[in-house]
Structure formats: structure tokens, C-alpha cells
Tab-separated table of C-alpha atoms in Angstrom:
chain	number	residue	atom	x	y	z
K	32	MET	CA	0.000	0.000	0.000
K	33	PRO	CA	1.163	3.562	-0.601
K	34	SER	CA	2.644	5.714	2.123
K	35	SER	CA	1.116	9.131	2.738
K	36	GLU	CA	2.269	12.523	3.983
K	37	ILE	CA	0.211	15.446	5.248
K	38	TYR	CA	1.236	19.092	5.027
K	39	VAL	CA	-0.811	21.482	7.167
K	40	LEU	CA	-1.131	24.948	5.661
K	41	PRO	CA	-0.816	28.011	7.883
K	42	SER	CA	-4.173	28.992	9.332
K	43	PHE	CA	-5.781	32.000	7.642
K	44	SER	CA	-8.583	32.478	10.166
K	45	PRO	CA	-9.022	31.593	13.847
K	46	GLY	CA	-9.928	27.963	14.344
K	47	ALA	CA	-9.595	27.040	10.652
K	48	SER	CA	-6.892	25.049	8.894
K	49	HIS	CA	-6.360	23.246	5.580
K	50	GLN	CA	-4.048	20.447	4.601
K	51	LEU	CA	-2.492	18.931	1.508
K	52	VAL	CA	-2.017	15.171	1.222
K	53	LYS	CA	0.600	13.347	-0.832
K	54	HIS	CA	0.538	9.607	-1.608
K	55	SER	CA	3.727	7.778	-2.582
K	56	PHE	CA	4.009	4.651	-4.748
K	57	GLY	CA	7.186	2.718	-5.434
K	58	GLU	CA	10.538	3.349	-3.801
K	59	PRO	CA	11.862	6.923	-3.378
K	60	GLY	CA	15.248	7.400	-5.011
K	61	ARG	CA	14.937	4.338	-7.253
K	62	GLY	CA	14.806	4.936	-10.990
K	63	ARG	CA	12.835	7.703	-12.637
K	64	SER	CA	10.039	9.463	-10.832
K	65	ALA	CA	6.787	11.264	-11.582
K	66	TYR	CA	4.526	13.708	-9.763
K	67	LEU	CA	0.847	14.338	-10.516
K	68	GLN	CA	-1.739	16.661	-9.016
K	69	ALA	CA	-5.279	17.806	-9.778
K	70	ALA	CA	-7.636	20.734	-9.180
K	71	THR	CA	-5.130	23.537	-8.810
K	72	HIS	CA	-8.163	25.346	-10.159
K	73	ALA	CA	-10.640	24.046	-7.618
K	74	ASP	CA	-13.628	24.153	-9.988
K	75	GLU	CA	-11.926	21.756	-12.450
K	76	HIS	CA	-12.942	18.307	-11.263
K	77	PRO	CA	-12.206	15.697	-13.986
K	78	GLY	CA	-8.661	15.268	-12.663
K	79	LEU	CA	-9.922	14.525	-9.163
K	80	LEU	CA	-11.666	11.391	-10.418
K	81	VAL	CA	-8.860	10.456	-12.823
K	82	LEU	CA	-6.335	10.414	-9.974
K	83	GLN	CA	-8.590	8.146	-7.921
K	84	HIS	CA	-8.686	5.680	-10.818
K	85	LEU	CA	-4.935	6.096	-11.303
K	86	MET	CA	-4.166	5.311	-7.678
K	87	GLU	CA	-6.268	2.139	-7.837
K	88	LEU	CA	-4.145	1.017	-10.799
K	89	LEU	CA	-0.934	1.969	-9.009
K	90	ILE	CA	-1.871	-0.094	-5.956
K	91	GLU	CA	-2.233	-3.146	-8.198
K	92	LEU	CA	1.011	-2.394	-10.034
K	93	GLU	CA	2.886	-1.916	-6.775
K	94	GLN	CA	1.591	-5.231	-5.440
K	95	ARG	CA	2.925	-6.923	-8.572
K	96	GLY	CA	6.281	-5.161	-8.264
K	97	GLU	CA	5.848	-3.327	-11.565
K	98	ILE	CA	6.560	0.193	-10.315
K	99	VAL	CA	10.280	0.388	-11.001
K	100	GLY	CA	10.558	4.077	-10.160
K	101	HIS	CA	8.728	6.395	-7.807
K	102	ILE	CA	5.337	8.122	-8.227
K	103	GLU	CA	3.828	10.747	-5.953
K	104	ILE	CA	0.265	12.036	-6.221
K	105	VAL	CA	-1.436	15.010	-4.614
K	106	PRO	CA	-5.109	14.146	-5.178
K	107	TYR	CA	-6.331	17.709	-4.579
K	108	ALA	CA	-3.933	20.636	-4.900
K	109	ASN	CA	-6.097	23.482	-3.642
K	110	PRO	CA	-8.070	22.814	-0.445
K	111	ILE	CA	-8.654	26.532	0.057
K	112	GLY	CA	-10.282	26.866	-3.362
K	113	LEU	CA	-12.310	23.715	-2.768
K	114	GLY	CA	-13.765	25.386	0.311
K	115	GLN	CA	-14.843	28.537	-1.504
K	116	GLN	CA	-18.612	28.679	-1.873
K	117	LEU	CA	-20.822	31.528	-3.046
K	118	PHE	CA	-24.524	30.717	-2.754
K	119	GLY	CA	-23.870	27.077	-3.603
K	120	GLN	CA	-21.473	27.762	-6.464
K	121	MET	CA	-17.719	27.118	-6.357
K	122	PRO	CA	-15.636	29.991	-7.799
K	123	GLY	CA	-12.491	27.873	-7.740
K	124	ARG	CA	-10.292	29.491	-10.379
K	125	TYR	CA	-9.557	32.632	-8.383
K	126	ASN	CA	-8.676	33.320	-4.779
K	127	MET	CA	-11.700	35.192	-3.427
K	128	ALA	CA	-9.440	36.987	-0.935
K	129	ASN	CA	-7.514	38.916	-3.603
K	130	GLY	CA	-8.778	37.865	-7.043
K	131	GLU	CA	-5.548	36.093	-8.028
K	132	ASN	CA	-5.623	33.039	-10.283
K	133	PHE	CA	-4.699	29.996	-8.181
K	134	ASN	CA	-2.412	28.720	-10.993
K	135	ARG	CA	-0.331	31.866	-11.343
K	136	SER	CA	2.565	33.382	-9.416
K	137	PHE	CA	4.164	30.182	-8.161
K	138	PRO	CA	7.522	30.840	-6.458
K	139	ASP	CA	10.320	31.880	-8.817
K	140	ILE	CA	13.512	30.131	-7.704
K	141	THR	CA	15.357	30.541	-10.995
K	142	GLU	CA	17.717	33.308	-9.837
K	143	LYS	CA	18.699	31.351	-6.733
K	144	VAL	CA	19.138	28.166	-8.793
K	145	ARG	CA	21.296	30.042	-11.310
K	146	HIS	CA	23.500	31.413	-8.523
K	147	ILE	CA	24.037	27.997	-6.918
K	148	LEU	CA	24.700	26.281	-10.249
K	149	LYS	CA	27.343	28.835	-11.191
K	150	GLU	CA	28.947	28.782	-7.758
K	151	ARG	CA	28.828	24.992	-7.270
K	152	PRO	CA	28.128	23.363	-10.646
K	153	PRO	CA	27.391	19.635	-10.368
K	154	THR	CA	28.632	17.031	-12.807
K	155	PRO	CA	26.562	17.177	-16.025
K	156	ASN	CA	23.409	15.043	-15.793
K	157	ASP	CA	23.794	14.475	-12.052
K	158	ILE	CA	20.028	14.548	-11.620
K	159	HIS	CA	20.133	13.695	-7.916
K	160	LYS	CA	22.383	16.688	-7.223
K	161	LEU	CA	20.243	18.994	-9.341
K	162	LYS	CA	17.174	18.066	-7.319
K	163	GLU	CA	19.093	18.793	-4.109
K	164	ILE	CA	19.929	22.230	-5.495
K	165	PHE	CA	16.277	22.871	-6.373
K	166	ALA	CA	15.335	22.001	-2.797
K	167	GLU	CA	18.079	24.268	-1.431
K	168	ALA	CA	16.696	27.170	-3.466
K	169	PHE	CA	13.500	27.037	-1.399
K	170	GLU	CA	15.279	27.628	1.908
K	171	ASP	CA	14.862	31.418	1.880
K	172	ILE	CA	11.586	31.616	-0.046
K	173	ALA	CA	9.212	33.982	1.734
K	174	VAL	CA	5.570	32.965	1.787
K	175	ASP	CA	2.697	35.264	2.612
K	176	GLY	CA	-0.170	33.239	4.003
K	177	ALA	CA	-1.767	29.879	3.354
K	178	VAL	CA	-2.168	30.082	-0.432
K	179	ASP	CA	1.462	31.057	-1.001
K	180	ALA	CA	2.624	28.354	1.398
K	181	GLY	CA	0.603	25.801	-0.537
K	182	LYS	CA	2.088	26.908	-3.857
K	183	ALA	CA	5.617	26.707	-2.471
K	184	TRP	CA	5.002	23.217	-1.091
K	185	LEU	CA	3.473	21.966	-4.344
K	186	LEU	CA	6.347	23.261	-6.481
K	187	LYS	CA	8.912	21.864	-4.070
K	188	GLN	CA	7.283	18.424	-4.290
K	189	ALA	CA	7.125	18.582	-8.093
K	190	LEU	CA	10.810	19.496	-8.406
K	191	LYS	CA	11.793	16.292	-6.610
K	192	HIS	CA	10.702	14.427	-9.740
K	193	ASP	CA	11.657	13.893	-13.369
K	194	ILE	CA	8.074	14.306	-14.605
K	195	LEU	CA	5.300	16.698	-13.640
K	196	ILE	CA	1.757	16.260	-14.966
K	197	ASP	CA	-0.719	18.856	-13.733
K	198	LEU	CA	-4.337	17.886	-14.427
K	199	HIS	CA	-6.734	20.657	-15.444
K	200	CYS	CA	-9.762	21.121	-17.692
K	201	ASP	CA	-11.468	23.942	-19.586
K	202	THR	CA	-15.113	24.962	-19.485
K	203	SER	CA	-16.101	22.814	-22.502
K	204	SER	CA	-13.268	21.568	-24.685
K	205	ILE	CA	-11.329	18.813	-26.371
K	206	LEU	CA	-8.489	16.994	-24.653
K	207	HIS	CA	-5.306	19.029	-25.045
K	208	ILE	CA	-1.831	19.492	-23.579
K	209	TYR	CA	0.394	22.473	-22.781
K	210	SER	CA	4.155	21.923	-22.732
K	211	ASN	CA	7.515	23.330	-23.897
K	212	TRP	CA	9.102	23.313	-27.333
K	213	ASN	CA	12.235	21.679	-25.882
K	214	GLN	CA	10.000	18.819	-24.698
K	215	GLN	CA	8.179	18.311	-27.996
K	216	GLU	CA	8.952	14.597	-28.363
K	217	ARG	CA	7.821	13.707	-24.856
K	218	ALA	CA	4.745	15.921	-25.087
K	219	LEU	CA	3.742	14.042	-28.235
K	220	ALA	CA	4.310	10.748	-26.424
K	221	LEU	CA	2.012	11.894	-23.602
K	222	ALA	CA	-0.543	12.930	-26.208
K	223	ALA	CA	-0.362	9.549	-27.930
K	224	ALA	CA	-0.764	7.672	-24.659
K	225	THR	CA	-3.745	9.760	-23.513
K	226	HIS	CA	-5.449	10.064	-26.941
K	227	VAL	CA	-4.919	13.828	-27.138
K	228	ASP	CA	-5.297	15.449	-30.562
K	229	ALA	CA	-3.880	18.933	-29.854
K	230	VAL	CA	-0.590	19.912	-28.205
K	231	PHE	CA	0.240	23.556	-27.470
K	232	LEU	CA	3.933	24.350	-27.169
K	233	GLU	CA	5.681	27.492	-25.982
K	234	ASP	CA	9.067	28.749	-24.817
K	235	GLU	CA	7.630	30.840	-21.998
K	236	ALA	CA	3.925	31.300	-21.434
K	237	GLY	CA	4.105	33.910	-18.678
K	238	GLY	CA	2.162	34.270	-15.456
K	239	PHE	CA	4.271	31.577	-13.762
K	240	PRO	CA	1.836	28.669	-13.471
K	241	LEU	CA	3.116	25.488	-11.856
K	242	ASP	CA	4.349	23.781	-15.031
K	243	GLU	CA	6.320	26.882	-16.049
K	244	ALA	CA	7.841	27.364	-12.596
K	245	TYR	CA	8.999	23.734	-12.750
K	246	ALA	CA	10.307	24.034	-16.304
K	247	LYS	CA	12.252	27.241	-15.674
K	248	ALA	CA	14.244	25.689	-12.844
K	249	TRP	CA	15.308	22.846	-15.130
K	250	LYS	CA	16.001	25.262	-17.992
K	251	GLU	CA	18.588	27.061	-15.855
K	252	ALA	CA	20.574	23.836	-15.622
K	253	HIS	CA	20.024	23.126	-19.311
K	254	HIS	CA	21.233	26.579	-20.401
K	255	LEU	CA	24.411	26.086	-18.358
K	256	GLY	CA	25.085	22.727	-20.009
K	257	LEU	CA	24.501	20.810	-16.775
K	258	VAL	CA	21.663	18.646	-18.089
K	259	ASP	CA	20.934	17.476	-21.619
K	260	THR	CA	17.520	17.231	-23.252
K	261	GLN	CA	17.284	13.495	-22.570
K	262	HIS	CA	17.618	14.027	-18.800
K	263	LEU	CA	15.701	17.307	-18.608
K	264	GLY	CA	12.707	17.377	-16.293
K	265	PHE	CA	9.429	17.174	-18.214
K	266	SER	CA	6.361	19.203	-17.314
K	267	ALA	CA	2.956	19.307	-18.952
K	268	THR	CA	-0.543	20.486	-18.204
K	269	LEU	CA	-3.072	17.885	-19.311
K	270	GLU	CA	-6.471	19.475	-19.973
K	271	LEU	CA	-9.152	16.820	-19.423
K	272	ARG	CA	-11.953	18.157	-21.643
K	273	GLY	CA	-14.587	20.319	-19.877
K	274	GLN	CA	-15.847	20.894	-16.372
K	275	ILE	CA	-18.868	18.610	-16.744
K	276	ASP	CA	-16.820	15.709	-18.139
K	277	VAL	CA	-16.528	13.827	-14.856
K	278	ASP	CA	-17.504	10.164	-15.088
K	279	ASP	CA	-15.946	6.791	-14.379
K	280	GLU	CA	-15.702	5.642	-17.974
K	281	MET	CA	-13.702	8.651	-19.174
K	282	ALA	CA	-11.632	8.776	-15.995
K	283	ALA	CA	-10.656	5.108	-16.357
K	284	VAL	CA	-9.503	5.684	-19.935
K	285	ASP	CA	-7.516	8.778	-18.936
K	286	ALA	CA	-5.877	6.973	-16.006
K	287	ALA	CA	-4.911	4.054	-18.246
K	288	GLY	CA	-3.377	6.511	-20.706
K	289	ILE	CA	-1.250	8.082	-17.980
K	290	ILE	CA	-0.069	4.592	-17.001
K	291	GLU	CA	0.980	3.991	-20.615
K	292	PHE	CA	2.993	7.218	-20.614
K	293	LEU	CA	4.707	6.296	-17.353
K	294	LYS	CA	5.622	2.949	-18.926
K	295	HIS	CA	7.028	4.822	-21.904
K	296	GLU	CA	9.085	6.942	-19.486
K	297	GLY	CA	10.386	3.878	-17.642
K	298	VAL	CA	8.707	4.650	-14.320
K	299	ILE	CA	6.494	1.566	-14.627
K	300	ALA	CA	7.644	-1.770	-16.043
K	301	GLY	CA	6.163	-3.180	-19.231
K	302	GLY	CA	6.258	-2.422	-22.887
K	303	CYS	CA	4.505	0.571	-24.367
K	304	ASN	CA	4.274	0.943	-28.125
K	305	LEU	CA	3.132	4.415	-29.135
K	306	ALA	CA	4.603	4.234	-32.619
K	307	ASN	CA	1.288	3.378	-34.278
K	308	ALA	CA	-0.693	6.095	-32.514
K	309	GLU	CA	-2.050	8.927	-34.650
K	310	PRO	CA	0.276	11.886	-33.931
K	311	ALA	CA	-1.272	14.891	-32.258
K	312	LYS	CA	-1.347	18.223	-34.055
K	313	ILE	CA	1.155	20.745	-32.692
K	314	TYR	CA	0.058	24.358	-32.280
K	315	PRO	CA	2.321	27.176	-31.122
K	316	LEU	CA	0.811	28.872	-28.087
K	317	GLU	CA	1.360	32.108	-30.032
K	318	GLY	CA	-1.220	30.750	-32.502
K	319	VAL	CA	-3.981	30.575	-29.882
K	320	THR	CA	-6.595	33.292	-29.654
K	321	HIS	CA	-9.702	33.894	-27.564
K	322	LEU	CA	-13.038	34.748	-29.126
K	323	LYS	CA	-14.814	37.690	-27.545
K	324	SER	CA	-18.515	38.342	-27.698
K	325	PRO	CA	-19.485	41.202	-30.034
K	326	ALA	CA	-22.722	41.834	-28.127
K	327	THR	CA	-24.832	40.930	-25.113
K	328	GLY	CA	-27.308	38.071	-25.434
K	329	VAL	CA	-27.677	34.307	-25.704
K	330	VAL	CA	-24.970	32.415	-27.618
K	331	ALA	CA	-26.139	29.968	-30.283
K	332	TRP	CA	-23.103	27.882	-31.246
K	333	LYS	CA	-22.604	26.633	-34.790
K	334	LYS	CA	-19.339	24.794	-34.076
K	335	LYS	CA	-18.355	22.192	-31.490
K	336	PRO	CA	-14.988	21.848	-29.733
K	337	GLY	CA	-12.627	20.066	-32.115
K	338	ASP	CA	-14.364	21.314	-35.268
K	339	PRO	CA	-12.096	22.809	-37.944
K	340	VAL	CA	-12.669	26.473	-38.724
K	341	ALA	CA	-11.688	28.713	-41.613
K	342	GLU	CA	-10.796	32.374	-41.226
K	343	GLY	CA	-13.979	34.408	-41.390
K	344	GLU	CA	-16.219	31.368	-40.855
K	345	LEU	CA	-19.311	31.631	-38.672
K	346	ILE	CA	-18.719	29.990	-35.302
K	347	ALA	CA	-21.667	31.246	-33.288
K	348	GLU	CA	-24.368	33.875	-33.163
K	349	VAL	CA	-25.307	36.148	-30.293
K	350	VAL	CA	-29.074	36.487	-30.017
K	351	PRO	CA	-30.091	39.832	-28.434
K	352	ILE	CA	-32.916	39.414	-25.934
K	353	ASP	CA	-33.553	43.071	-25.101
K	354	LEU	CA	-34.047	44.504	-28.597
K	355	THR	CA	-37.080	44.856	-30.856
K	356	PRO	CA	-38.541	41.456	-31.837
K	357	GLY	CA	-37.067	40.315	-35.120
K	358	SER	CA	-33.729	42.076	-34.573
K	359	SER	CA	-30.813	40.472	-36.373
K	360	ARG	CA	-28.467	38.061	-34.660
K	361	ILE	CA	-24.842	39.198	-34.319
K	362	PRO	CA	-22.328	36.801	-35.922
K	363	VAL	CA	-19.200	35.546	-34.180
K	364	LEU	CA	-16.545	34.887	-36.819
K	365	SER	CA	-13.246	33.025	-36.695
K	366	ASN	CA	-10.136	35.174	-37.010
K	367	LEU	CA	-7.877	32.292	-38.056
K	368	LYS	CA	-7.689	28.945	-39.817
K	369	GLY	CA	-7.484	26.114	-37.317
K	370	ILE	CA	-9.766	24.456	-34.755
K	371	LEU	CA	-12.205	25.430	-32.051
K	372	VAL	CA	-10.504	24.130	-28.909
K	373	ALA	CA	-12.884	25.272	-26.190
K	374	ARG	CA	-16.073	27.216	-25.711
K	375	HIS	CA	-17.761	28.632	-22.644
K	376	HIS	CA	-20.524	26.429	-21.311
K	377	VAL	CA	-22.631	29.341	-19.985
K	378	LYS	CA	-24.677	30.567	-22.915
K	379	LEU	CA	-25.655	34.050	-21.669
K	380	THR	CA	-22.854	36.449	-22.533
K	381	ARG	CA	-21.922	40.091	-22.196
K	382	GLN	CA	-20.246	42.209	-24.847
K	383	GLY	CA	-16.470	41.731	-24.639
K	384	GLN	CA	-16.687	38.512	-22.623
K	385	LYS	CA	-14.541	35.546	-23.672
K	386	LEU	CA	-16.602	32.958	-25.522
K	387	GLY	CA	-14.090	30.357	-26.619
K	388	MET	CA	-10.555	29.521	-27.723
K	389	LEU	CA	-9.283	28.968	-31.257
K	390	ALA	CA	-5.914	27.565	-32.314
K	391	GLY	CA	-4.018	27.780	-35.571
K	392	THR	CA	-0.566	26.684	-36.666
K	393	THR	CA	0.616	30.205	-37.527
K	394	PRO	CA	1.737	32.556	-34.716
K	395	LEU	CA	-0.434	35.657	-34.441
K	396	ALA	CA	1.072	39.133	-34.539
K	397	HIS	CA	-0.507	40.280	-31.265
K	398	ARG	CA	0.680	37.250	-29.249
K	399	ARG	CA	3.976	37.662	-27.377
K	400	THR	CA	6.181	35.060	-25.681
K	401	GLY	CA	6.031	35.567	-21.940
K	402	LYS	CA	2.538	37.095	-22.152
K	403	LEU	CA	0.562	34.161	-23.531
K	404	MET	CA	-1.523	33.224	-20.514
K	405	GLY	CA	-4.893	34.776	-19.825
K	406	ILE	CA	-5.989	35.633	-16.333
């Protein structure tokens, strides 16, 4: 059976406390290792069920001695967000105390890592030593309250491992993955294992979400020639469709796909042949754009997530409900050639509100590296 660890967050109100739980499978320090977590955005629940299915599989694999590395799982990454309720609704993407996105502004240890690596450079590809240096870089990290303490703890746990997979979802969308250009091959392998059709790659997204905070620490070592691409830590955000896509059948398939990827990475024993899988389409994150509503009204969609779109093609119509009967609908047109990745599941919209996300293979002029993440 797995071992477990509890981290109690600092209390943010008298008599109240929250905790994070981490479950460990396999033997720490043996072979390659992986870290997974879900619901950093507390209103994104598909990953919560997927990790429960995954842990059931891992218990069986551990009993058979087939976990040849080490796997750690945080089944819920944001207990504070999970406790946020507003008249029965869970606003779990943002911290209601200050409005900050829960998956932004993770600790930035890159300057400290750079300083240590230049002062005491380890032998190239000494992964164990690199992880010790990452841990050392947290020693003087200042945290301001429970949310910051949780972010620091989560990133510190992730950086103990060779692989980070952060499970998220959109409002209503296709399966997709966010990762780095320097991890293209492994991102495509994860896509093949989990039946993902679209992979978004970037050099630096901006906003410092968990996967970027993890990647930047490893990139410091890579830029200094202390770790090659083969040994570089891999991070990806796996977007598990939409918020309502929470059921056992889909979760079981997703968990099995993650197992296949961990076999491919050598964390779990057993063959894994991804060569015959249909390759996912790669989109630069600079080629992603968000549709905004041209008017206020009810959205009538003409395209589904995953549908191809041409530039100028009709994607939806906004139906005004406060104008003279018979007033014309307002068209929502695509501004690129590509696919509709996601669309908002709430059909009443305001002018200027985000309606959906499109992706094309050509970078867009207004998109800038380092400023690619929305709020």
C-alpha cells in the first residue's frame, strides 16, 4: 500500500486550517520518478476522479512489483479553493481573498538556482544533485499566508521528480496538452498515450503557473550545459476536456493513458508501443486566440470543440434578448484557420466577454512570448 504525507497549511482564520495530502508509490530514489496533481483550479474536477482511478491502478502495479521508479500524487492541490462557496457555487479558479488566479505566481527560484549552479556546478546530468539544489533554493523563499505556502510546497514536491503532470480542464473543450518546445517529443508521447489530438507548445507562457515554474528551474541547468535534453525534467498540463466531463468511464480511460505514458518513461515496467498512434497536431501557443462576444445576449453555437474552422467562418451567433422582436443576430466569426478548442458552457454572454478559444498553426502578430496566458 502507498505511504502518505500530510502538510498542514498556515491557518488563515481563527480555528480554521487546511491540509495537503501526498501519496507515494514505489521506492523513493529508485529509478525515474513522476509527480501528478489535480484541481489547482478548484472548480476543475475531472482530474480529481482520474487520480482516484490512477491510484487504484498503481496499488495493483505496486503489489505486482511493476513500479520500477517512484510516483507521488497530490489528489487535490487546492483545499482553500475547494472550500470557496458563493450561494452554492464554487468559484475555484480565483482566490476570493484577492482575485488572483490559483495557478499563477508560483515561487520563482530561478535566480537562486542560477546562482548555486554557477557557484557549485554539479557534474553534467547528475540529476540527484540537481534536485538537491532545487530544494536548497526554497530555503529562503518567503511565503505570505496559506495560499502562497501551498504553492511553495506543491512546487517543491514537483521538483523532486523527473516528470510533472498537472491535471486541469477547460469549461467545454477537447483533450489538449500544454508543454515546452524543448519537450516536444515527450509531449507528443504523452498525447499519444492519452489520446490527445492537440498539443500547445511554448518557450515561456508567462504568469508563472506550476508547469512553467517547474520548467524554468530545469532550464537554468540546461542553459548552463549541466543537463541534456534526454535528462531534462518534463512538465505538462493535461487538460481533461470540460468541467462537466466527470464520469468513471472517461476517468478510467484517462488513467490508463497516464499509465501507458509512465511505462514509456520507464517509471512503470512493461512495454509501451506508441509508434502506431495517430500523432497529435502541434500548435504554437502564439497561434492561440480567444473569441470575444461582439454583443450581449444568448450564444447559439454553430461549431463544437474540435471542429475545424476557416478564417472568417461563422462559429456562433449572439441572439439579443432586449431589442425589438425580429432584430438580427450578431455573428461571431473566426479570425484564423485552425480548430475550435474550447467554448464557454454558460450561454448568456456580455459584450467583450470571452466565448471560446481557437488555435491555428501560424503565430499571431498580437501574441507575445512571456505574455501568452490569460488571467
